[in-house]
Short mmCIF file of C-alpha atoms in Angstrom, two decimals:
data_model
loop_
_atom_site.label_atom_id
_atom_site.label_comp_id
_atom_site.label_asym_id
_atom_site.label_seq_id
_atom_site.Cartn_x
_atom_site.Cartn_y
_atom_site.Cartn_z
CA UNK A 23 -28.08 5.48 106.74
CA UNK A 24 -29.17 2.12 106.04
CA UNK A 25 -26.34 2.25 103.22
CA UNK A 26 -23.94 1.47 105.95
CA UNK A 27 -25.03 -2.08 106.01
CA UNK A 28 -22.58 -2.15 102.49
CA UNK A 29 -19.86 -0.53 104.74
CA UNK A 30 -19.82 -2.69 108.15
CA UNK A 31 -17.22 -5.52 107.20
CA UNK A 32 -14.71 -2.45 107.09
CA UNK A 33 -15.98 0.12 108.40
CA UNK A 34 -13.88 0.03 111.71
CA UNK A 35 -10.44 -0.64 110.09
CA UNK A 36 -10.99 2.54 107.59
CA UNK A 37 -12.03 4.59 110.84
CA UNK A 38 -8.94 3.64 112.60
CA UNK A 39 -6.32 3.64 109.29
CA UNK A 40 -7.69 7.71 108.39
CA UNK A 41 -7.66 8.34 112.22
CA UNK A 42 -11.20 9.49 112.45
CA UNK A 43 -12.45 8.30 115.79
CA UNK A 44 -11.74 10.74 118.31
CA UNK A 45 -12.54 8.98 121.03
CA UNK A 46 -10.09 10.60 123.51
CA UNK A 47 -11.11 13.90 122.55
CA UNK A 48 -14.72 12.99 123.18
CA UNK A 49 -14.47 11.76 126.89
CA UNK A 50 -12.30 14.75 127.47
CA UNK A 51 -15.10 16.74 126.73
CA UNK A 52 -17.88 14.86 127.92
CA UNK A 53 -16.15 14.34 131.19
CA UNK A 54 -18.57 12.13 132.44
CA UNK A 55 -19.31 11.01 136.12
CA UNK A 56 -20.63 7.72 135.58
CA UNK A 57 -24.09 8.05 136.34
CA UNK A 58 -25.23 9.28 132.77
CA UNK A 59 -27.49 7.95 130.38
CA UNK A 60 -25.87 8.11 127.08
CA UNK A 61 -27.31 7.79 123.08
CA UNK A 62 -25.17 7.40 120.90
CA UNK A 63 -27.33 8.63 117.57
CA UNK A 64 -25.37 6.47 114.36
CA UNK A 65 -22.72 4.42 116.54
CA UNK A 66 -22.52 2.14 114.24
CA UNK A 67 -20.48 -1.01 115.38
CA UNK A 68 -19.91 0.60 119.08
CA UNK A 69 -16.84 1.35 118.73
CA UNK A 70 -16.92 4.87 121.00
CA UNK A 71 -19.53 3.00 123.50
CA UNK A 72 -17.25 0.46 124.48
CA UNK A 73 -14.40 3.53 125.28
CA UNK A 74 -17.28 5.04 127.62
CA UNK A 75 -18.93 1.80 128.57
CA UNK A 76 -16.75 2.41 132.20
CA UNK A 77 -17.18 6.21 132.37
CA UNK A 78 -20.98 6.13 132.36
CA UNK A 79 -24.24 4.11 133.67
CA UNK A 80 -25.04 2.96 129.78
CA UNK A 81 -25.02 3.38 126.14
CA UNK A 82 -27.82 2.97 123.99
CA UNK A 83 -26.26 2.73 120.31
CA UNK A 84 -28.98 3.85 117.96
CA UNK A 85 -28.25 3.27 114.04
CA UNK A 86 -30.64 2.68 111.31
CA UNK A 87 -28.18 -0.44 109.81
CA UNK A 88 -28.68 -3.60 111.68
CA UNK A 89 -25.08 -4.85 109.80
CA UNK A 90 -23.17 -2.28 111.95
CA UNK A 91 -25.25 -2.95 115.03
CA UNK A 92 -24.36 -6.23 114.54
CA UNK A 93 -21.13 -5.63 115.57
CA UNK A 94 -21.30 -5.03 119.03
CA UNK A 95 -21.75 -7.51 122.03
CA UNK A 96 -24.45 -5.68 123.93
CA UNK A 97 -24.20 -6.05 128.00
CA UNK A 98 -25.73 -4.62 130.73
CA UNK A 99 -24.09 -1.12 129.77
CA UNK A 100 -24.16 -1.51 125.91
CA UNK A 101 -27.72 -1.39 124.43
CA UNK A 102 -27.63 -1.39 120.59
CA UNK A 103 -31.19 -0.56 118.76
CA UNK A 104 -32.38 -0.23 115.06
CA UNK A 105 -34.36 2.48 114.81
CA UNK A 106 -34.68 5.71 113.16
CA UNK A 107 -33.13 8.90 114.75
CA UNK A 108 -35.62 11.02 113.77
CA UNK A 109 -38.34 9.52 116.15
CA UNK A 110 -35.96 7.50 118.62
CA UNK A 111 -38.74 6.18 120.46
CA UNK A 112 -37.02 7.28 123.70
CA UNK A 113 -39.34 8.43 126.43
CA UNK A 114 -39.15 12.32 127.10
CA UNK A 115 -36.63 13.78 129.23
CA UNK A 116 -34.92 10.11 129.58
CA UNK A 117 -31.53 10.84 128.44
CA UNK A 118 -28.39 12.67 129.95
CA UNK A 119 -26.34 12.93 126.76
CA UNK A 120 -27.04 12.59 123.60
CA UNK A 121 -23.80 11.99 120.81
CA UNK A 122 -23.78 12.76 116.96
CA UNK A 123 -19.95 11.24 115.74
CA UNK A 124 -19.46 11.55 112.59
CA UNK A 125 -22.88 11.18 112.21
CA UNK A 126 -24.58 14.90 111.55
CA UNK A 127 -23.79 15.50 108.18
CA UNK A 128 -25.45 12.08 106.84
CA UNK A 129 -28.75 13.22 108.02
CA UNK A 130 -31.02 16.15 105.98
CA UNK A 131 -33.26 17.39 108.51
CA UNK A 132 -31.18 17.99 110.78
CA UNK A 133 -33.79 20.37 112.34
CA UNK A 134 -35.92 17.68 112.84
CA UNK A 135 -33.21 15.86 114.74
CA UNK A 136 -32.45 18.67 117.02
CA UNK A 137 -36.35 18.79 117.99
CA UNK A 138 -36.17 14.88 118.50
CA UNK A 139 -33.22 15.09 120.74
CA UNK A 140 -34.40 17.77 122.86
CA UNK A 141 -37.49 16.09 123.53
CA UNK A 142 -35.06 13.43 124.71
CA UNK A 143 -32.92 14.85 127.11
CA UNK A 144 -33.53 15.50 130.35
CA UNK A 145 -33.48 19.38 131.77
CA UNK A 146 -29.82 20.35 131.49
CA UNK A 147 -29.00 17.40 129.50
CA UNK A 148 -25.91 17.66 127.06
CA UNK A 149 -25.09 16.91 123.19
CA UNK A 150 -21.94 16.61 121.94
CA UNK A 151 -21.31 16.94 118.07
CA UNK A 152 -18.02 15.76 116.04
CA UNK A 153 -18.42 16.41 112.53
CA UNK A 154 -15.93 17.66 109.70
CA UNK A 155 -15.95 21.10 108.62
CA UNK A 156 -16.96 21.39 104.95
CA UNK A 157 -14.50 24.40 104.01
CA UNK A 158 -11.26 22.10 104.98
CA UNK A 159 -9.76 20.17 101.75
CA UNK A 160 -9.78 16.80 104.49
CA UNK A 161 -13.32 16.84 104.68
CA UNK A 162 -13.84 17.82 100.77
CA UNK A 163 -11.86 14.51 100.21
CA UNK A 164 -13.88 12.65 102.49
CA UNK A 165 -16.87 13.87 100.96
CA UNK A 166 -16.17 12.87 97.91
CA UNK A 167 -15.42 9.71 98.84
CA UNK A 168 -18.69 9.08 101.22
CA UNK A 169 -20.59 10.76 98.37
CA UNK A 170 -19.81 7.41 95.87
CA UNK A 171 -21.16 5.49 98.79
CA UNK A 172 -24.01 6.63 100.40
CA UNK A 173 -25.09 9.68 97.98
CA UNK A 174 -26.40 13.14 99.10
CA UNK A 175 -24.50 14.33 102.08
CA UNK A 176 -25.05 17.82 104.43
CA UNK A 177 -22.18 18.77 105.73
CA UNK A 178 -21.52 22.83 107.77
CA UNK A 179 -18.95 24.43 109.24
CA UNK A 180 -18.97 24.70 113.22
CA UNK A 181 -20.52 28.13 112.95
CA UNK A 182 -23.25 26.60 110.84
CA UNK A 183 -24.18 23.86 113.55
CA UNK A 184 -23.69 26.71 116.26
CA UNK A 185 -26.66 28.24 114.52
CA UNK A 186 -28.21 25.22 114.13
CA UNK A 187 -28.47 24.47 118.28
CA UNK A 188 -28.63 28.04 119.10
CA UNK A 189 -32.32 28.20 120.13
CA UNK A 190 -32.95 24.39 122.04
CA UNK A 191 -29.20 24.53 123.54
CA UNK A 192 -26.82 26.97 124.93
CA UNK A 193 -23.25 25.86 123.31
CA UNK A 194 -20.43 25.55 125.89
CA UNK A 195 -17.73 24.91 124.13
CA UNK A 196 -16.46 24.41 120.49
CA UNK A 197 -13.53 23.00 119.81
CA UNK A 198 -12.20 23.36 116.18
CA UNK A 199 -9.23 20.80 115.55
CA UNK A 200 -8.14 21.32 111.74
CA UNK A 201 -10.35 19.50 109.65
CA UNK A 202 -13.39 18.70 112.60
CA UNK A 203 -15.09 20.03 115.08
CA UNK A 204 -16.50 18.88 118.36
CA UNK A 205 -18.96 20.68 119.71
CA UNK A 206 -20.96 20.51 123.35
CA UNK A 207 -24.38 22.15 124.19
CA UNK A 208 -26.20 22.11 127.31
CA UNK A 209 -30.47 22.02 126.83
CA UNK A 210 -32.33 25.28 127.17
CA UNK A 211 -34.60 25.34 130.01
CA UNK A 212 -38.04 25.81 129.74
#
């Protein structure tokens, strides 16, 4: 993802112009209560963090490309990090909720980052997924274009990620919206 760092000087305007951030339909399913612990796996220049900044007790931004992360003002409830999300570095059990925008189908072992982010999350804790459903023509297009950027790319269909989660997380809702998908899992217990 470190191909992003080509990406960051206009990044956020091509977000907003193709009306990708869904940042309303994000805190409507989150419905947070202001006490949570958020990482936000790939948030890039902060953009959603700074919509939930208010709704939560803080944001850790992780993204592999310091260009993006570069980006944000961090405060007292915006914490951006490089680092790999793969092996966050997190302690166990320290997180409430753990978000993947746009972010899942960039990443090929996306096993692996389902065992990472469980070990993350505290008992109960939530993740919340938006990605694009590869059978819709939208997210063909986009594909195609993201492919000329940043090569190789993995994305499934909402059932595919349901399957993915289905033995770390019990999924409470999925929300298919056209061309994406959001959807929100709660961690198995133990």
């Amino acid at each position: 993802m470190k191909d992003f760092d080509k990406v960051s000087a206009h990044y956020d305007s091509f977000m907003r112009t193709f009306k990708l951030y869904k940042v309303r339909e994000i805190k409507e399913v989150l419905n947070l209560q202001g006490t949570e612990i958020i990482l936000d796996i790939g948030g890039g220049t902060g953009h959603l963090a700074q919509h939930l900044k208010e709704d939560c007790k803080k944001v850790y931004i992780l993204d592999e490309s310091e260009k993006m992360l570069s980006k944000i003002k961090p405060n007292k409830k915006i914490v951006p990090i490089v680092g790999d999300a793969l092996t966050t570095n997190f302690k166990d059990k320290s997180i409430d909720v753990v978000i993947l925008a746009d972010v899942l189908h960039h990443i090929s072992q996306q096993e692996k980052l389902i065992v990472e982010i469980e070990r993350v999350l505290k008992d109960k804790g939530k993740i919340l997924i938006l990605d694009f459903d590869r059978k819709y023509l939208r997210t063909k297009l986009l594909r195609l274009f993201e492919y000329f950027l940043f090569g190789k790319l993995y994305f499934k269909t909402s059932r595919e990620v349901k399957e993915l989660l289905k033995d770390r997380f019990t999924v409470h809702l999925c929300r298919q919206e056209k061309y994406y998908f959001i959807i929100k899992g709660e961690k198995n217990a133990k």
